[in-house]
XYZ file of C-alpha atoms in Angstrom:
771
model
C -55.669 2.030 4.686
C -53.937 0.689 7.794
C -56.940 -1.541 8.534
C -56.972 -2.804 4.950
C -53.270 -3.655 5.142
C -53.586 -5.531 8.444
C -56.452 -7.593 6.968
C -54.343 -8.900 4.052
C -54.366 -12.696 3.874
C -51.860 -15.012 2.229
C -53.454 -18.335 1.404
C -51.334 -21.407 1.973
C -52.462 -25.054 2.075
C -54.337 -25.487 5.342
C -53.807 -21.966 6.698
C -54.345 -18.299 5.843
C -51.571 -15.988 7.041
C -52.277 -12.377 8.008
C -50.029 -9.529 9.046
C -50.402 -10.636 12.665
C -48.759 -13.988 11.837
C -45.638 -12.619 10.141
C -45.096 -9.245 11.834
C -42.397 -8.429 14.373
C -43.806 -8.637 17.894
C -43.162 -6.380 20.868
C -43.133 -7.271 24.561
C -46.897 -7.743 24.869
C -46.947 -10.045 21.831
C -48.630 -7.537 19.533
C -47.381 -6.322 16.173
C -45.026 -3.371 16.178
C -46.518 -0.554 14.116
C -45.354 2.983 13.502
C -46.031 5.469 16.282
C -47.781 7.752 13.814
C -50.626 5.187 13.759
C -51.087 5.641 17.506
C -50.922 9.420 17.033
C -53.643 9.305 14.398
C -55.785 7.024 16.569
C -55.519 9.459 19.487
C -56.231 12.399 17.180
C -59.312 10.605 15.867
C -60.475 9.827 19.402
C -59.937 13.451 20.471
C -62.017 14.737 17.575
C -64.804 12.237 18.196
C -65.044 13.411 21.811
C -64.726 17.107 20.817
C -61.451 17.495 22.726
C -59.201 20.243 21.372
C -56.336 19.983 23.830
C -54.544 17.174 21.926
C -51.850 18.548 19.632
C -49.181 16.924 17.482
C -45.698 18.415 17.804
C -42.859 17.950 15.321
C -40.471 16.127 15.247
C -41.262 14.799 18.758
C -44.746 14.365 20.158
C -46.226 12.976 23.358
C -48.912 10.329 23.449
C -51.728 10.062 25.956
C -49.995 7.250 27.843
C -46.966 9.474 28.422
C -44.760 8.000 25.722
C -42.493 10.364 23.831
C -42.321 9.366 20.147
C -40.352 10.631 17.185
C -42.298 11.368 13.987
C -39.676 13.178 11.860
C -39.470 10.275 9.433
C -43.233 9.630 9.464
C -44.599 13.109 8.769
C -43.481 15.023 5.676
C -44.054 18.496 4.273
C -44.916 19.746 7.786
C -46.112 23.283 8.517
C -45.846 24.195 12.220
C -47.241 26.824 14.570
C -45.222 28.169 17.442
C -43.545 25.648 19.749
C -43.350 23.001 16.972
C -47.086 22.413 16.966
C -48.116 20.795 13.678
C -50.534 22.841 11.607
C -50.564 20.535 8.575
C -48.595 17.752 6.879
C -48.487 16.890 3.186
C -47.301 13.302 3.540
C -47.377 10.363 5.937
C -45.061 7.368 5.761
C -46.190 4.029 7.191
C -43.744 1.146 7.551
C -44.667 -2.477 8.205
C -41.982 -4.801 9.598
C -42.047 -8.503 8.681
C -40.153 -11.413 10.171
C -37.516 -13.399 8.300
C -37.140 -16.534 10.403
C -37.243 -19.460 7.975
C -37.878 -20.313 4.324
C -41.643 -20.670 4.832
C -41.773 -17.298 6.532
C -39.782 -15.737 3.690
C -42.135 -17.245 1.114
C -45.222 -15.962 2.932
C -43.652 -12.539 3.472
C -42.756 -12.260 -0.216
C -46.338 -13.131 -1.214
C -47.677 -10.699 1.398
C -45.580 -7.890 -0.091
C -47.021 -8.574 -3.530
C -50.587 -8.503 -2.194
C -49.697 -5.386 -0.179
C -48.846 -3.477 -3.375
C -52.066 -4.656 -5.030
C -54.074 -3.632 -1.956
C -52.604 -0.130 -1.898
C -53.196 0.320 -5.632
C -56.791 -0.899 -5.238
C -57.291 1.457 -2.306
C -55.870 4.266 -4.444
C -58.568 3.787 -7.086
C -61.348 4.333 -4.530
C -59.546 7.241 -2.798
C -58.178 9.379 -5.620
C -57.758 12.487 -3.459
C -54.850 10.835 -1.639
C -51.805 9.726 -3.642
C -50.155 6.524 -2.412
C -46.741 5.060 -3.220
C -46.181 1.439 -2.127
C -42.619 0.189 -1.787
C -41.365 -3.173 -0.482
C -38.060 -4.915 0.106
C -38.291 -6.572 -3.332
C -39.436 -3.484 -5.281
C -35.933 -2.315 -6.117
C -34.910 -5.745 -7.403
C -38.055 -6.077 -9.532
C -37.740 -2.561 -10.945
C -34.037 -3.069 -11.640
C -34.778 -6.200 -13.675
C -37.699 -4.478 -15.380
C -35.173 -2.572 -17.513
C -34.430 -5.770 -19.422
C -38.085 -6.350 -20.251
C -38.787 -2.803 -21.437
C -35.597 -2.836 -23.536
C -36.361 -5.930 -25.611
C -38.033 -4.361 -28.643
C -35.545 -1.490 -28.689
C -32.656 -3.960 -28.741
C -34.289 -5.814 -31.643
C -34.564 -2.493 -33.497
C -30.913 -1.799 -32.729
C -29.908 -5.208 -34.081
C -31.822 -4.673 -37.333
C -30.228 -1.241 -37.845
C -26.711 -2.543 -37.162
C -27.186 -5.500 -39.539
C -28.418 -3.177 -42.284
C -25.576 -0.689 -41.881
C -22.898 -3.391 -41.509
C -23.993 -4.913 -44.825
C -24.058 -1.489 -46.518
C -20.617 -0.519 -45.161
C -19.079 -3.610 -46.747
C -20.863 -3.269 -50.080
C -19.568 -1.832 -53.362
C -20.947 -1.365 -56.832
C -18.446 -3.960 -58.015
C -20.396 -7.187 -57.454
C -17.204 -9.309 -57.227
C -15.241 -7.191 -54.749
C -18.251 -6.256 -52.650
C -18.320 -8.060 -49.266
C -21.862 -7.734 -47.815
C -21.736 -11.223 -46.320
C -18.596 -10.321 -44.384
C -20.426 -7.417 -42.738
C -23.212 -9.763 -41.667
C -20.767 -12.501 -40.593
C -18.752 -9.969 -38.572
C -21.873 -9.098 -36.604
C -22.666 -12.817 -36.283
C -19.174 -13.354 -34.836
C -19.831 -10.748 -32.149
C -23.260 -12.247 -31.428
C -21.861 -15.774 -31.077
C -19.216 -14.569 -28.610
C -21.845 -12.750 -26.515
C -24.178 -15.774 -26.492
C -21.309 -18.105 -25.593
C -20.425 -15.931 -22.603
C -24.075 -15.802 -21.506
C -24.329 -19.590 -21.803
C -21.195 -20.165 -19.738
C -22.406 -17.759 -17.049
C -25.752 -19.582 -16.892
C -24.182 -23.057 -16.791
C -21.841 -22.044 -13.959
C -24.697 -20.676 -11.867
C -24.040 -17.009 -12.540
C -26.648 -14.360 -11.921
C -28.145 -12.088 -14.537
C -28.699 -8.375 -13.954
C -29.730 -5.453 -16.121
C -26.198 -4.043 -16.357
C -25.583 -6.879 -18.868
C -27.370 -4.681 -21.418
C -24.048 -2.904 -21.874
C -22.112 -6.056 -22.852
C -23.472 -6.318 -26.446
C -22.386 -2.727 -27.068
C -18.925 -3.377 -25.635
C -18.646 -6.331 -27.974
C -20.032 -4.300 -30.867
C -17.372 -1.611 -30.481
C -14.461 -4.031 -30.119
C -15.534 -6.949 -32.318
C -16.790 -5.029 -35.347
C -13.681 -2.854 -35.466
C -11.508 -5.992 -35.551
C -13.478 -7.499 -38.420
C -13.580 -4.226 -40.377
C -9.822 -3.834 -39.884
C -9.281 -7.295 -41.392
C -11.503 -6.361 -44.334
C -9.544 -3.126 -44.778
C -6.294 -5.107 -44.823
C -7.797 -7.433 -47.455
C -8.395 -4.435 -49.727
C -4.676 -3.583 -49.610
C -3.552 -7.016 -50.839
C -2.845 -7.723 -54.511
C -5.565 -9.501 -56.435
C -3.115 -11.610 -58.411
C -1.943 -13.299 -55.189
C -3.244 -16.648 -54.028
C -5.973 -16.590 -51.382
C -3.632 -18.160 -48.824
C -1.039 -15.441 -49.387
C -3.674 -12.693 -49.151
C -5.079 -14.196 -45.945
C -1.589 -14.461 -44.441
C -0.984 -10.808 -45.289
C -4.292 -9.838 -43.639
C -3.489 -11.701 -40.415
C 0.042 -10.323 -40.315
C -1.221 -6.781 -40.848
C -4.244 -6.623 -38.551
C -4.128 -9.386 -35.938
C -1.134 -8.047 -34.002
C -2.931 -4.836 -33.016
C -6.197 -6.746 -32.482
C -4.416 -9.222 -30.190
C -2.901 -6.409 -28.123
C -6.197 -4.569 -27.717
C -7.934 -7.845 -26.812
C -5.286 -8.456 -24.154
C -5.915 -4.940 -22.879
C -9.647 -5.639 -22.558
C -8.959 -8.906 -20.750
C -6.607 -7.261 -18.269
C -8.900 -4.309 -17.592
C -12.081 -6.310 -17.111
C -10.134 -9.159 -15.515
C -9.133 -6.886 -12.650
C -12.761 -5.777 -12.422
C -13.836 -9.416 -12.157
C -11.291 -10.147 -9.428
C -11.949 -10.085 -5.658
C -10.563 -6.539 -5.638
C -14.031 -5.413 -6.792
C -16.474 -5.509 -3.888
C -19.616 -4.946 -5.997
C -21.126 -8.232 -7.130
C -23.015 -6.684 -10.073
C -19.833 -5.030 -11.369
C -17.817 -8.215 -10.806
C -20.317 -10.357 -12.769
C -20.448 -7.736 -15.512
C -16.649 -7.699 -15.873
C -16.470 -11.509 -15.750
C -19.043 -11.859 -18.519
C -17.252 -9.192 -20.570
C -13.952 -11.059 -20.233
C -15.475 -14.334 -21.406
C -17.234 -12.661 -24.345
C -14.086 -10.808 -25.459
C -11.962 -13.948 -25.212
C -14.357 -15.992 -27.342
C -14.757 -13.112 -29.759
C -10.995 -13.261 -30.339
C -11.160 -17.012 -30.977
C -14.150 -16.634 -33.304
C -12.446 -13.865 -35.271
C -9.388 -16.081 -35.731
C -11.397 -19.125 -36.742
C -14.940 -18.376 -37.875
C -14.446 -14.941 -39.407
C -11.029 -15.859 -40.783
C -12.479 -18.856 -42.602
C -15.343 -16.687 -43.872
C -12.766 -14.272 -45.278
C -11.000 -17.165 -47.036
C -14.283 -18.400 -48.471
C -15.194 -14.983 -49.899
C -11.625 -14.719 -51.204
C -12.096 -17.820 -53.334
C -15.402 -16.437 -54.560
C -13.647 -13.224 -55.566
C -10.790 -15.043 -57.323
C -13.295 -17.069 -59.353
C -15.166 -13.897 -60.336
C -18.338 -15.077 -58.663
C -21.074 -12.731 -57.486
C -20.509 -11.675 -53.864
C -24.166 -12.323 -52.930
C -25.508 -14.968 -55.294
C -22.127 -16.762 -55.770
C -22.715 -17.335 -59.494
C -20.093 -16.737 -62.140
C -20.075 -13.166 -63.441
C -20.148 -13.131 -67.285
C -17.626 -11.235 -69.368
C -18.398 -7.615 -70.375
C -19.156 -8.594 -73.962
C -21.775 -11.068 -72.740
C -23.278 -8.497 -70.354
C -23.865 -6.067 -73.191
C -26.591 -8.343 -74.514
C -28.435 -8.406 -71.141
C -31.057 -5.929 -69.777
C -29.940 -2.811 -67.878
C -31.021 -4.119 -64.464
C -29.045 -7.308 -65.065
C -25.938 -5.356 -66.057
C -26.323 -3.194 -62.930
C -26.474 -6.219 -60.592
C -23.469 -7.901 -62.225
C -21.173 -4.900 -62.674
C -17.551 -5.948 -62.125
C -14.052 -4.999 -63.263
C -12.003 -7.862 -64.714
C -8.224 -8.062 -64.337
C -7.635 -8.012 -68.081
C -9.618 -4.769 -68.244
C -7.422 -3.160 -65.595
C -4.286 -1.302 -66.587
C -1.113 -1.335 -64.496
C -1.815 2.125 -63.113
C -5.292 1.089 -61.946
C -4.328 -2.281 -60.522
C -3.705 -1.048 -56.993
C -6.838 1.104 -56.991
C -9.391 -1.616 -57.631
C -11.174 -1.041 -54.299
C -11.268 2.752 -54.583
C -14.810 2.547 -55.939
C -15.839 1.822 -52.310
C -17.611 4.973 -51.151
C -15.759 5.419 -47.829
C -12.335 4.662 -49.370
C -13.005 7.099 -52.198
C -14.216 9.804 -49.792
C -11.216 9.558 -47.452
C -8.561 9.310 -50.138
C -9.884 11.884 -52.571
C -11.352 14.507 -50.269
C -11.094 14.202 -46.493
C -7.355 13.517 -46.087
C -6.441 16.564 -48.176
C -9.028 18.749 -46.433
C -8.106 17.936 -42.808
C -4.373 18.501 -43.454
C -4.979 21.788 -45.271
C -3.045 24.709 -43.790
C -6.169 26.856 -43.525
C -8.183 24.178 -41.720
C -5.652 23.420 -38.969
C -6.140 26.666 -36.951
C -9.887 26.079 -36.778
C -9.371 22.500 -35.555
C -6.967 23.700 -32.841
C -9.438 26.419 -31.827
C -12.238 23.848 -31.724
C -10.089 21.617 -29.504
C -9.539 24.497 -27.064
C -13.298 25.039 -26.909
C -13.701 21.301 -26.295
C -11.213 21.400 -23.403
C -12.899 24.477 -21.911
C -16.353 22.895 -21.809
C -14.898 19.596 -20.555
C -13.163 21.458 -17.707
C -16.373 23.272 -16.839
C -18.196 19.957 -16.550
C -15.313 18.230 -14.778
C -15.428 20.798 -11.948
C -19.103 19.944 -11.364
C -18.781 16.144 -11.166
C -21.008 14.564 -8.528
C -21.354 11.002 -7.310
C -24.682 9.308 -7.942
C -26.584 8.369 -4.783
C -30.093 8.225 -6.199
C -31.802 4.849 -6.537
C -33.817 6.111 -9.506
C -30.651 6.109 -11.640
C -30.608 2.320 -11.926
C -34.239 1.380 -12.567
C -36.886 1.809 -15.246
C -38.713 5.128 -15.179
C -42.389 4.195 -14.676
C -41.830 2.095 -11.545
C -42.691 2.136 -7.847
C -39.072 2.872 -6.928
C -39.045 6.129 -8.900
C -42.355 7.315 -7.487
C -41.496 6.345 -3.922
C -37.984 7.816 -3.838
C -39.186 11.034 -5.506
C -41.896 11.487 -2.875
C -39.536 10.561 -0.055
C -36.888 13.077 -1.142
C -39.566 15.741 -1.546
C -41.308 15.323 1.791
C -38.927 13.459 4.126
C -35.501 14.966 3.470
C -35.437 17.240 6.540
C -34.399 14.320 8.726
C -32.327 11.318 7.869
C -33.771 7.816 8.121
C -33.722 6.203 11.551
C -30.220 4.796 12.011
C -29.752 1.780 14.219
C -26.874 2.152 16.705
C -25.998 -1.376 17.902
C -23.669 -2.052 20.829
C -22.710 -5.705 20.386
C -20.513 -6.324 23.432
C -21.198 -6.739 27.104
C -20.069 -3.476 28.689
C -20.455 -1.973 32.135
C -23.579 0.026 31.551
C -23.642 0.984 35.228
C -20.282 2.719 34.889
C -20.473 6.512 34.469
C -17.477 6.642 32.107
C -19.076 4.084 29.797
C -22.282 6.094 29.686
C -20.320 9.229 28.841
C -18.351 7.365 26.125
C -21.579 6.255 24.481
C -23.018 9.759 24.596
C -19.759 11.202 23.237
C -20.085 9.221 20.016
C -23.684 10.294 19.502
C -23.160 14.053 19.673
C -24.422 16.176 16.846
C -27.650 14.263 16.332
C -31.017 15.870 16.662
C -32.645 12.936 18.379
C -31.488 9.847 20.262
C -34.725 8.035 20.486
C -34.495 6.062 23.668
C -30.978 5.758 25.059
C -30.586 9.392 26.113
C -34.040 9.339 27.701
C -33.094 6.091 29.347
C -29.944 7.608 30.868
C -31.876 10.654 32.024
C -34.429 8.356 33.578
C -31.689 6.499 35.438
C -30.205 9.777 36.636
C -33.607 10.796 37.998
C -33.717 7.518 39.915
C -30.204 8.326 41.133
C -28.868 4.942 40.140
C -26.553 5.898 37.297
C -23.393 5.907 39.397
C -21.903 3.822 42.142
C -24.346 0.935 41.752
C -23.123 -2.684 41.700
C -23.724 -4.751 38.609
C -26.413 -6.990 40.092
C -28.374 -4.128 41.585
C -28.019 -2.181 38.344
C -29.363 -4.984 36.142
C -32.250 -5.624 38.521
C -33.088 -1.950 38.598
C -32.706 -1.810 34.837
C -35.185 -4.606 34.342
C -37.639 -3.153 36.828
C -37.264 0.314 35.359
C -38.130 -0.919 31.914
C -41.133 -2.771 33.213
C -42.367 0.216 35.219
C -41.510 3.050 32.857
C -44.243 3.334 30.203
C -41.944 4.926 27.604
C -39.821 1.743 27.540
C -42.632 -0.812 27.781
C -42.147 -2.437 24.372
C -38.360 -2.212 24.306
C -37.562 -4.706 27.048
C -36.895 -7.681 24.777
C -36.501 -5.848 21.512
C -33.766 -3.484 22.573
C -31.812 -5.071 25.381
C -30.841 -8.691 25.029
C -30.069 -10.461 28.287
C -29.071 -13.895 29.458
C -29.474 -15.598 32.796
C -26.427 -17.079 34.501
C -26.629 -18.178 38.154
C -29.887 -16.210 38.426
C -28.106 -13.026 37.317
C -29.185 -10.957 34.361
C -26.289 -9.769 32.217
C -26.757 -7.167 29.481
C -24.937 -8.534 26.419
C -26.111 -6.102 23.725
C -28.197 -2.996 23.277
C -29.245 -0.581 20.620
C -30.505 2.946 20.163
C -31.808 4.865 17.169
C -30.295 8.029 15.778
C -31.842 10.635 13.524
C -29.774 13.446 12.029
C -30.789 16.797 10.619
C -30.245 16.976 6.845
C -30.873 19.516 4.107
C -33.659 18.999 1.561
C -31.378 19.082 -1.487
C -28.204 17.543 -0.058
C -28.205 13.769 -0.511
C -24.470 13.799 0.082
C -24.986 14.695 3.747
C -26.428 11.271 4.452
C -23.374 9.657 2.874
C -21.104 11.913 4.983
C -23.070 10.880 8.048
C -22.521 7.224 7.230
C -18.789 7.762 6.781
C -18.562 9.698 10.063
C -20.341 6.980 12.007
C -18.239 4.310 10.349
C -15.005 6.040 11.370
C -16.299 6.443 14.913
C -17.112 2.743 15.103
C -13.457 1.974 14.358
C -11.969 4.450 16.850
C -14.421 4.358 19.747
C -13.869 2.527 23.000
C -17.339 1.029 22.743
C -17.779 -1.563 19.998
C -20.804 -0.718 17.897
C -22.157 -0.873 14.373
C -24.593 1.407 12.560
C -27.187 0.337 10.031
C -30.095 1.558 7.964
C -31.463 -0.090 4.785
C -30.564 3.009 2.755
C -26.890 2.457 3.687
C -26.891 -0.606 1.436
C -27.462 1.574 -1.610
C -25.144 4.348 -0.465
C -22.395 1.769 0.051
C -23.125 0.431 -3.390
C -22.642 3.812 -5.003
C -19.658 4.796 -2.890
C -17.770 1.627 -3.710
C -19.033 1.498 -7.294
C -17.202 4.743 -7.965
C -14.030 4.157 -5.980
C -13.319 0.489 -6.659
C -13.728 0.482 -10.469
C -11.697 3.680 -10.824
C -8.968 2.187 -8.683
C -9.005 -1.016 -10.732
C -8.918 0.906 -14.000
C -5.899 2.920 -12.825
C -4.108 -0.297 -11.865
C -4.913 -1.881 -15.218
C -3.851 1.247 -17.117
C -0.474 1.305 -15.359
C -0.013 -2.403 -15.983
C -0.843 -2.007 -19.658
C 1.529 0.905 -20.103
C 4.290 -1.138 -18.494
C 3.393 -4.236 -20.509
C 3.093 -2.442 -23.845
C 6.419 -0.663 -23.337
C 8.148 -3.968 -24.169
C 5.960 -4.668 -27.201
C 5.670 -1.429 -29.143
C 8.434 -0.559 -31.578
C 8.595 3.098 -30.507
C 8.021 4.657 -27.087
C 6.323 7.640 -28.734
C 3.357 5.389 -29.504
C 2.825 4.917 -25.753
C 3.206 8.638 -25.097
C 0.690 9.656 -27.757
C -1.707 6.897 -26.743
C -1.601 7.977 -23.088
C -2.235 11.617 -23.977
C -5.100 10.663 -26.284
C -6.773 8.445 -23.677
C -6.410 11.186 -21.044
C -7.923 13.765 -23.391
C -10.849 11.507 -24.315
C -11.634 10.471 -20.722
C -11.375 14.067 -19.505
C -13.794 15.202 -22.195
C -16.235 12.349 -21.604
C -16.380 13.018 -17.835
C -16.864 16.749 -18.413
C -19.583 16.477 -21.056
C -21.205 13.613 -19.151
C -21.657 15.935 -16.168
C -23.023 18.723 -18.376
C -25.500 16.163 -19.753
C -26.718 15.496 -16.163
C -25.085 12.081 -15.786
C -23.645 11.345 -12.351
C -20.764 9.067 -11.436
C -22.428 5.804 -10.498
C -21.813 2.122 -11.169
C -22.988 2.275 -14.804
C -21.130 5.446 -15.786
C -17.881 4.295 -14.168
C -18.020 0.947 -15.994
C -18.573 2.904 -19.211
C -15.541 5.087 -18.453
C -13.402 1.978 -17.988
C -14.653 0.703 -21.330
C -13.901 4.144 -22.810
C -10.185 3.631 -22.140
C -10.252 0.403 -24.123
C -12.423 1.832 -26.904
C -10.067 4.777 -27.397
C -6.989 2.568 -27.586
C -8.866 0.206 -29.916
C -9.411 2.969 -32.469
C -6.395 5.223 -31.975
C -3.575 2.694 -31.496
C -3.371 1.472 -35.156
C -3.589 5.075 -36.388
C -0.776 6.267 -34.120
C 1.354 3.180 -34.754
C 1.232 3.656 -38.533
C 2.158 7.323 -38.207
C 4.961 6.961 -35.649
C 6.656 4.021 -37.376
C 6.573 5.677 -40.811
C 9.961 6.694 -42.251
C 10.896 9.346 -44.794
C 8.382 11.612 -46.515
C 6.640 14.279 -44.409
C 4.350 14.247 -41.375
C 1.405 15.284 -43.537
C 2.087 12.412 -45.925
C 2.089 9.857 -43.101
C -1.038 11.360 -41.526
C -2.820 10.869 -44.847
C -1.405 7.368 -45.147
C -2.572 6.421 -41.624
C -6.072 7.725 -42.341
C -6.231 5.883 -45.664
C -5.076 2.611 -44.096
C -7.168 2.621 -40.893
C -9.741 5.373 -41.394
C -12.250 3.239 -43.265
C -12.362 0.572 -40.539
C -12.756 3.246 -37.835
C -15.510 4.986 -39.795
C -17.374 1.738 -40.511
C -17.323 0.549 -36.895
C -18.270 4.028 -35.661
C -21.317 4.266 -37.927
C -22.537 0.802 -36.899
C -21.893 1.589 -33.233
C -23.814 4.884 -33.256
C -26.745 3.396 -35.176
C -26.891 0.571 -32.632
C -26.897 3.027 -29.720
C -29.654 5.319 -30.981
C -32.623 3.048 -30.018
C -31.306 2.971 -26.425
C -32.175 6.654 -26.075
C -35.882 5.792 -26.319
C -35.901 3.046 -23.645
C -37.983 4.197 -20.626
C -35.232 3.438 -18.122
C -32.704 5.615 -16.341
C -30.131 2.822 -16.500
C -30.237 2.676 -20.295
C -30.355 6.472 -20.444
C -27.061 6.607 -18.546
C -25.681 3.805 -20.709
C -26.658 5.585 -23.932
C -25.278 8.976 -22.920
C -21.945 7.604 -21.699
C -21.348 5.280 -24.670
C -22.484 7.930 -27.159
C -20.054 10.480 -25.700
C -17.214 7.942 -25.704
C -17.800 7.105 -29.377
C -18.267 10.754 -30.411
C -15.201 12.097 -28.580
C -13.015 9.213 -29.786
C -14.172 9.779 -33.364
C -13.401 13.490 -32.995
C -9.848 12.675 -31.875
C -9.246 10.086 -34.597
C -10.452 12.184 -37.522
C -9.729 15.752 -36.415
C -7.436 16.264 -33.427
C -4.744 13.656 -34.068
C -4.466 14.248 -37.861
C -3.913 17.963 -37.240
C -1.690 17.857 -34.158
C 0.563 15.139 -35.557
C 1.403 17.306 -38.577
C 3.447 19.723 -36.452
C 4.482 17.722 -33.367
C 7.020 14.870 -32.961
C 8.089 12.476 -34.283
C 9.769 14.263 -37.161
C 9.872 12.721 -40.638
C 13.138 13.897 -42.149
C 13.728 12.596 -45.624
C 17.057 10.946 -46.077
C 19.298 12.787 -48.504
C 22.087 10.782 -50.116
C 25.293 12.625 -50.909
C 26.110 12.583 -54.592
C 29.582 11.372 -55.398
C 30.837 12.905 -58.642
C 33.152 9.943 -59.154
C 30.274 7.451 -59.162
C 28.431 8.108 -62.361
C 25.284 6.368 -63.458
C 25.125 4.793 -66.895
C 21.691 4.216 -68.307
C 21.044 2.023 -71.302
C 17.638 1.890 -72.891
C 16.734 -0.948 -75.231
C 13.426 -1.126 -77.035
C 11.924 -4.409 -78.184
C 10.002 -3.718 -81.375
C 7.609 -5.956 -83.199
C 9.204 -6.735 -86.578
C 5.883 -6.611 -88.406
C 5.031 -3.131 -87.139
C 6.559 -0.145 -85.430
C 4.654 -0.662 -82.125
C 6.868 -0.856 -79.012
C 6.241 -4.134 -77.239
C 8.500 -3.779 -74.202
C 11.245 -1.603 -72.845
C 14.250 -2.711 -70.808
C 16.272 -0.239 -68.771
C 19.565 -1.203 -67.147
C 21.648 0.857 -64.766
């Protein structure tokens, strides 16, 4: 396999590049390869010459030329005899290092990596007994973007389901008052806002990433609720009013709360899009969300508002809500076939009595269900104890999950499932978790290496590691030569250079490890590096993150200026900051919103109840998310931030209507709040859940996390809106004391009743009552 890899050629005009042309070179101008290759070559030579004295030890072995090499990160699943002698190994890891000098070199290296993967897969087909997992520097990026490609048909399915349900939710048997086009146009409004944001991001040179898959669902939850709330407000207006008056009433009733929740979204995601967020993917995601939400607000005001006016005129003219043709009078319909009468069923104003006038829209299935059945059932005295008990069970399970929360540090959580990244990281964690990856320890200042105190300072900051690959051996070698102390700088650097040239264990590190410059024929050591490997547990990924944090703190407090680096730190940093930074930003935005809304809401109790509801929902989502095996990573934290907004979006109108209600009883106002806002919440929830369901089938861990988090947010919020809040508000503040007016015996009421009677008959035409 190693020979096949080194023979790979990248064809360019006029020249064919091989691994030898783009590899990193050592002192003798040959490619640097893993020491395990030299070990295997010596093992092969020993077997061919029937020598049995050569043995591999773990994690440090000695080569024939006297070099001492570390193989802890190159041999996996090792079984050893006594004295660390290797009996067998289940896995071998080979790493090939490429140069990145210029654009041409990058282009060739990128092509070489692609051919490398094809070569390994081809080699796998002819050697099925050995399982191989290729992984390159671009594999993670490719597999991360692969989520978008595998999600396409599922997103189309989701769109079809949401369109169907949105149309059904806005439909009625009454062909005049039915609003199927408004359901479709509401979804079109959300789609236009999302596409506008994507277009702006593209035109301004923004970058696309697979986390953008969550933006349509953020828009779906916020945008559809706003449109359904406007439609619900339209149902409360009087039909004998002019369309302009009905539209004004709709905007006055629904747009204030929609404006406040939109401002909340903009503030929350605006902070996420600010320089305070140090994750580019999260910053781009929040920026795109802000743009989409802003344009959604404008489109709802303009496009959807004008669509509502248009359907209002159609309704006033008694035109069919779908076909827009005039609906004939009932006497004309009687002469038509049954299917025709079914399609054109409508209730005319002259056929509606005064008592039925305000209930014209009650034939809508969801309105009828809430008003006639659910509101009475949820506020029933015998149902309340069971709801409270169910809430206690909910809190108990949420607490159990909350105590087990863990931060995500696994690369497989952000890529599609059937990819090289998943296979490679799974094998690496299985076989190579006993030792951490090789960590580069870079001293980037010119220090007095010949000084004993400096040497001791360097060793002090590397305690606790299993292996210091060359620097400790180097210091021991100097001590053996008796030159480690009391040697002038010039003599030390000369001896250093000669020692490296003479000592075989440092032969290929002369230029690669110690960088020197000549000044007045003196060699000055300006930088150096060593490699650290730490002992880790097989199942504890967190230990590597703790190691990174420990080294980082040491680099800030040590006397010697150094940095530490390993490619895996890039991803650990990503996860560490993806949890801390968004949570910090969300807390800042939540405090700002509470302060801002305190000056806008009519009653401070609205803020109190809203805060408690958001805390309860977020606590439950985090707990159940953990029980559902979802870790805190970039995707889940962004979903939690959205969960705050989604909860306020749905619960704020409900709480506002209840708290601001005067007179009557708490139960009466709970029913009233559910009747006014429950239909819009239920409609948006049904569309949202139906849109999420196809995500569960996408073969990607990113979309799996997205589905589970968003599903829990919607489910827990729905549970609070339709069960917890309606029950708890019936026996907790604010109180609804009915005003009782004192009767004054001196002020008597005189009632005069006059009947207007038709002179030709005894039928009462009108009745006038004066007080």
